[in-house]
Structures are given as structure tokens and as C-alpha cells.
Amino acid sequence: MSGVISWLQPRPEGLYCVPGNFFIDPLRPVARAVITHGHADHARPEQDRVLATPETLAIMRTRMGEDRAGKTQQALRYGETLALGGVSLRLAPAGHVLGSAQVVMEHAGQRAVVSGDYKRAADPTCTPFEPVTCDLFVTEATFALPVFRHPDPMHEIGKLLHNMTLFPERTHAIGAYGLGKCQRVIALLRQAGYDAPIYLHGALLPVCALYQEFGVDLGDLRPATGEAKAALRGALVIGPPAAVTDRWARRMADPVVCMASGWMRVRQRARARGVELPLVISDHADWDELLMTCSEVGAEEIWVTHGREDALIHALSLRQIRGRALRLLGYGDEDEAE
Amino acid sequence: MIAFASLLERLIFTPSRNAKIALLRDYFTTAPDPDRGYALAAMAGALSFSAAKPGLIRALAAERMDPVLFDLSYDYVGDLAETVALMWQVDAGRPDRVAPSLGDVVMALETTPKAALPDLVGAWLDASESSERFAILKLITGALRVGASARLAKTALAEIAGVPTDDIEEVWHGLAPPYDALFAWIEGRGARPDMADAPVFRPTMLAQPLDEAELDRFVASEWRAEWKWDGIRVQLVRTAQGARLYTRTADDIGNGFPEIVQAMDDMTEDAVLDGELLVMQDGEPAPFSSLQQRLNRKSPGPAMLRNFPAGVRLYDILFDGTEDVRGLGFDARRARLEAWFARVRPKRMDLSPLVDFANMDALAEIRAGARAAAIEGLMLKRADSPYLAGRPRGPWWKWKREALTVDAVMMYAQRGHGRRSSYYSDYTFGLWRVGEDGVDELVPIGKAYSGITDEELAFLDRWVRNHTIGRFGPVREVEKSLVLEVAFDAAQRSARHKSGVALRFPRIARIRTDKPAHEADRLAEFVAQTL
Ligand SMILES: [Zn+2]
Ligand SMILES: [Zn+2]
């Protein structure tokens, strides 16, 4: 095992902390799991003991059902420290979705931070990312190409609202991932002054309700199911990405298919999915944010869990930072899920 | 620049014609002069910059970007202008630069010498955001005709002015960017531009498809018949100020057919003529695929001109010299056309002959007997019909010959666009042949996305979803078990298709759920019967 820290190891099940005897975001059921956030590729069901933020635990219960969200659940708030075996463990906000956390571990005078997924841009629905200096930083690399520079999300919302004035008769149907993106888009719309009811695909309702329980104000939300075509004329509807480009959208009046995703920055990606109004809104760090974060945390070595690690590792090498691709399979399909 | 960049962005993604027009209207009514005029010119393909070339963009990229990161990015994005637009790292040392307007960019690209361009373009890119950078780079590569045709832009202008699109077409070719006079006219601030001697386009008269049930009411002596040629409809305009070759949608295609423009220049009298552009081989029109070769080239080389020589088969005259004869009846115009042709003897042109017939039954027989590849059917024109713009119902009919059909097996399906974007509505179908291993295999012969009712579409969509056996991006491969009866106008040999055959205007005629797939047609027999 090379590298500055030998007590954190990539294993087939996921990243393993040896002195703490736990896995971070394990891909299969294990005895003890620390979960960074509630997305399906990071939080998997049927774990024995689960440790995460209270928000993430609630999200897991909502999405998986009580019985599959871990036999025992242990909550750890942002900033609280817990000794686990020989490790001191803390969860720091990651700014990705509600409850998302970086796992901060200290052992033998060394500190390692596993970011999970994160972003640096402001998000009214979750606590902002907190940079933690460390010896080893384990980062995601979903958008690690210099072509990905996310614009100001309010600009994208402005585009949407202008389009609604141009086509007042049409239903604007936004494809948005059900945890995080959907609620952020709603919150941004509210921030921009849009206060009409927003209609939701049934699959999105429970997590929105949960966000509201945690004090995130999303305004007047209504189920789209059962609404007549005429009621949705001129309205805003949000559904899972696969639904708005498929049969579900047929219930709407001449829909404008919109998609809120960082991938929309590349035109061919948007066209291939039949999107008419791409909204470049991402819950992941863009290229500049990845590089900024990697230098801010001051780590000697950076591990890359999932995404486009080749470009990021090359760019880090230009900055004299040693990068290593973990090539963990099984992460990173959340934003593209069909 | 930002308004134009946003428009471009939206047009690229908007499939519906009406929505595109709405976007264009919004832009033309809110953008300032001269920007909107240059935007219009860009969409109409009326701009070209001799010094600015794609090589310039590559050089700028190499100067500003890490080569490894550039290659990884280009590989991912797949388009040079877009890669550079997205990746461009603003020069932080010069934060005070001001984003250029579209007018600034166009005027500078027209006048700046080549050596000064890299610095200038680099400064523009520094001052712009990514969608503006994309628009600037697409202007330089001359690839702006994305998402909207000139015709759509003119339709949007016509809607603003509250006039028919053809009124815009009539004045269009006498105007130049940034079209101040045009905008003044459509906004009611100025008079309609005067086009007295300019070689402008005149709106074309189009035919309705014939409903055969109406044929009984036709009195043979009141009608004239011509062959309907399988080329493209063109208008030849020669006036004191020049010669132009237009398509029926008013695109100037003279650059692609220099021999026709030359023949017009050589004419001893002016005229505006209506006819069919064809590739002529030994005095006979070649199949459409030959003309397609020419249409694909913006400016043909010598071999192209030699192997696929173009000609025009004339069938009408709109202006005899400077005299507007559109108000005359068809017979009178035909007499004018024949007399003009006899006097002038233009090169590369001949007259489309009138087809003689005693009665409508005889004409039906003539139509049924026509098998030449360059003939699509018949045109029926009332002997007394004046030349009217648009597609009036009654005076002109097109009577296509019976469509041919083939029973093929559905192989792949893909989602459609616009209203049909949630449906699998584009179908690739194939015929049987004996494969290399001696086992029957299907080979694709075409793709169809029309001809079906909404109910049939819903049925096929469900069928595709329930019989998918593989996915390749947006394409689904389906079980080879559904027979489609495909109608088409003609079949041609094609080296580009695996089957060696290409169908013209294929559409779904019937869904043959009653027919087992192995009884669908075989390629060998199809080729023997149809080609
Ligand atoms: Zn995530
Ligand atoms: Zn992830």
C-alpha cells in the first residue's frame, strides 16, 4: 500500500477505514457503514449498522422504507465528534444535498477526508461545503473536465421564466433528480419570485415533504397525477428525468421538455435526450470548484473515487499534487439515471 | 451578442417550427440595429469572411490551453467551436474588456487582416461568456445555419409586419445586410423597398395533390398535362442587373450550379422562368440520386460538373423581358414561353413537353404506363389559370403515379421529434437475404417516420417498448417479428446503403400484424422487380 495514509483502503465493498472498522458508502451490505448522503449509489439498503447525519438517515428511511435503511441507525450531527475504534470521526457539510457530509477521520496524527459528492455553489436547501485541511483528500470527479463550468443557477432559472412568458400556453416539464436537484430547483424558483403552484410527479413528493419537515420552504406543491391537461397548461411540472422525456409527459399540453443537470452544458448531450430547454444546474462541483477545493484542503495526496479521473489527475500533477484513481465501480449514475 | 447567442442556443434545441418562429419574433422585435440585421444575414447564409477560418480556432486553442486537457475535452464534446467555447479560460489579467456586439464582430471580421485576427478574436472570447463564445466561433466557421432556415427567419419577419412571407421573399434578394430598409418597412417606419430591376425571387405557384374522386368532374379540353419531373423546382431570373437561380423556397443556389448561371448570362433576352432542375445525361434526365450529388456540393469541382451536368426543363414564364405575364392564362403564357425559347435558344435548357390526351381515362393510362425513374407522375394545369403565388386550390394539381410498396420487417426504432418526442416513431426496416453462413438475415433498406395515424403510432410505440431486445443510445433494436408495408415513390441503386438500394419517400402504408415475418419480401426479388 503506497501513499501517505495506510489506514484507509479501497476494497471491493468500498473505502475501508481499518482502525475504525467501517466502510464509507459501501456498495454491498457490511457490518458497519458510514454514509455520506442519501443518493442511491452512495446509500445502499440492508446495512447492519449505519452512521450518518440525521437528515441522511431520514432520507434513507423515506426512500428505502424503515426496514431496509439499516438494522441500527446512529445519527451524528455536523461538527460532533465520535471516537470509533482508534479513529476520531466527524461529519462536515458537503453542500451537495440536504444532510450530505464529508467524512473526516483522524488517526495516528493524520487526517483523511472523504468528500462523498459535493459542490461549492450556494444552495438554499442545504448547509454549504466546509473545507477541512487534511493529509489525504478523497474527491469525486463527476464533472472533472474543463468544459464543465456551471453558470450561476439563477441565470438558468431566469432562462426558464423568460421561456414561460414566450410560451404561456405550454406546460414546462422539468426533468430533475428526485433528491436534491428537484428541491433546489423549486427553492431557486421561489427565490426568483415564482409563487404559483408547482406540480410534481408522484415519485418526488415524499422527499419534498421531508425537506419541508426539515424547514426548507418549497411553497405550494401539488401532485401532477390526476390533473387534467387543461389545468397544467402554462404550469410548471417537475418529474424524474426519465419520465419527462417519456410517456409521462404526454398528459401535458405541448410540453417544453426541460432538464436540470450539469450534463446539459454540452449541447450534444442535451440534444440526444430530446431536451428543448436545457438548464445547467448541478449539485456537483464543476472543474474550477474541484481544483480549488483540492488545493484549499492542502492535501499531499488526492484520491479520486468516481468520474473523469484522467483529466483531474493530470491537472493536479501540473500543480505538483499527487493524484490516484481508485476506479471504484458503482458510483456516479445518479445524475444520468434514466 | 448575448441576445443573439441565447437565440442561437434556443433554436438549436427547439424542434417545433412554430416555437422557432416565436423565438425569432421575440429576437427581431427586441434586438437593436444593426445586430438583428446581421443575425438575419447569418441565418440566411449571407455572410462569409475570407480571412477567418477554422484553423484560427485551433491555433487559439493551442496557445491558451493545456494539450492533454484540450484533447480529453474535444474527445468528449465532439465539436471544435463548442469545446473551445466551453473550455476558454478568461485572461484574468485583463478584466476590463467589454463584450463585443454582433455588429462589432461582423464588421471586424469583414475588414480585419488575417494577421491581426488571433489577437482580436482572443480578446472577444476573453470578454464573453460561453454561449457568446460559441456564437462568435460559429460565425467564424460559417456554420450558423443551425436550427433555423432563412425561410423561418423571413416568416417571423412577415408575422411582425402582418404580411405574407412571399412579400418578404419578393424584396429579399435586392437587399443587403444589415437590412435597414427591410426592418424600417416591416415596422411601418418606411416604404416597401423598390425592386424595379433587381434579379429578385417571385413567389412560386404550387399544385395541390389530386383527389382522384374529383377526376370525374374534369372536362379534358379545359386542362393541360405535363410530366412531373423528379428534380427540384427552380426559378431562373435574368434582369438588367444580373442572373440568379433560386429554389422554390427562394434559396439562391447559383454557386452550386455555375453552368446554369452562365447559360442565363449568355441569354439574349431577360426573363423570369419556372422549371425543373435536373442532371441531364445524353439529353435524358438522370434519377434524383445524381442531382443529389450536385445538391450536396456548395461549389462543384470540374469532375462533378463533367459527370453530373445540370440542365433545366422549362414549363412556365413569369416575366417575358421586363413584362410581367403572370396575369395571363396558362395557354397564353405557354405560347409566350415557346416563342421566347425559339428566339433565345438558351443553352442547357429545353421545354417540358405538353402531354396530349383525348380524355381523362386516356390520361390515367398514360400515367399508369410511365415508368422512367425521372418521372414522378403528371401535372394537371387549367388552360386558363393565371400564375398565382402559393398553393391555390383548383387551378393546378399534381397526380403522382401509384406508389410502389414492399413488405419489410421492423429492425430498429427511435424516438421522434417535437410532438412525437415521447413516441418511438422512426422505424428502420429491412428485407431478407441469405447471409454469409447460409442462414437468412435481414438487411436494412430504409427508414420511415410518416404515413401512420395517431392510433397506429400508439400501437407501434407500445409494440416497440414490449419487443425491445437491445439499446444503443437513443435507438432500440426490436424483435424481428413485425411486418410493415412500406410505400415509396422510387427505388435507386445506392453504394452508401448496405443493401445497395435506397428508397425515395418511404412511408408506412400498413401494419401487417397478419403476416409472419419470414413471409416479408426478399432483397434479391425486390431488386429484380423494382430496379
Ligand atoms: Zn450524490
Ligand atoms: Zn456520486
Short mmCIF file of C-alpha atoms in Angstrom, two decimals, chain B residues 21 24 28 40 43-44 145 149-161 163-170 172-173 179 182 186 201 246 249-252:
data_model
loop_
_atom_site.label_atom_id
_atom_site.label_comp_id
_atom_site.label_asym_id
_atom_site.label_seq_id
_atom_site.Cartn_x
_atom_site.Cartn_y
_atom_site.Cartn_z
CA ILE B 21 -40.85 31.42 -35.16
CA LEU B 24 -37.25 34.62 -33.82
CA PHE B 28 -36.26 40.58 -34.05
CA LEU B 40 -30.69 37.66 -40.07
CA MET B 43 -29.11 32.73 -40.58
CA ALA B 44 -29.69 33.35 -44.27
CA ARG B 145 -27.37 27.94 -40.21
CA SER B 149 -33.56 28.31 -42.06
CA ALA B 150 -33.66 31.62 -43.88
CA ARG B 151 -37.28 30.84 -44.66
CA LEU B 152 -38.20 30.63 -40.98
CA ALA B 153 -36.49 33.92 -40.23
CA LYS B 154 -38.42 35.55 -43.07
CA THR B 155 -41.65 34.02 -41.82
CA ALA B 156 -41.02 35.57 -38.42
CA LEU B 157 -40.41 38.97 -40.06
CA ALA B 158 -43.57 38.57 -42.13
CA GLU B 159 -45.58 37.84 -38.98
CA ILE B 160 -44.21 41.00 -37.35
CA ALA B 161 -45.19 43.01 -40.43
CA VAL B 163 -47.82 40.36 -44.48
CA PRO B 164 -47.43 37.02 -46.31
CA THR B 165 -43.91 35.55 -46.24
CA ASP B 166 -43.80 35.81 -50.02
CA ASP B 167 -43.85 39.60 -49.73
CA ILE B 168 -40.57 39.39 -47.82
CA GLU B 169 -39.18 36.99 -50.44
CA GLU B 170 -40.07 39.40 -53.25
CA TRP B 172 -35.25 39.95 -50.15
CA HIS B 173 -32.73 39.43 -52.91
CA TYR B 179 -31.24 45.21 -43.94
CA LEU B 182 -36.36 45.89 -44.57
CA ILE B 186 -41.85 45.75 -41.54
CA PHE B 201 -37.30 35.95 -56.50
CA TYR B 246 -33.47 30.16 -56.90
CA THR B 249 -38.18 28.45 -51.20
CA ALA B 250 -36.08 31.37 -52.51
CA ASP B 251 -32.66 29.99 -51.67
CA ASP B 252 -30.08 31.24 -54.15
#
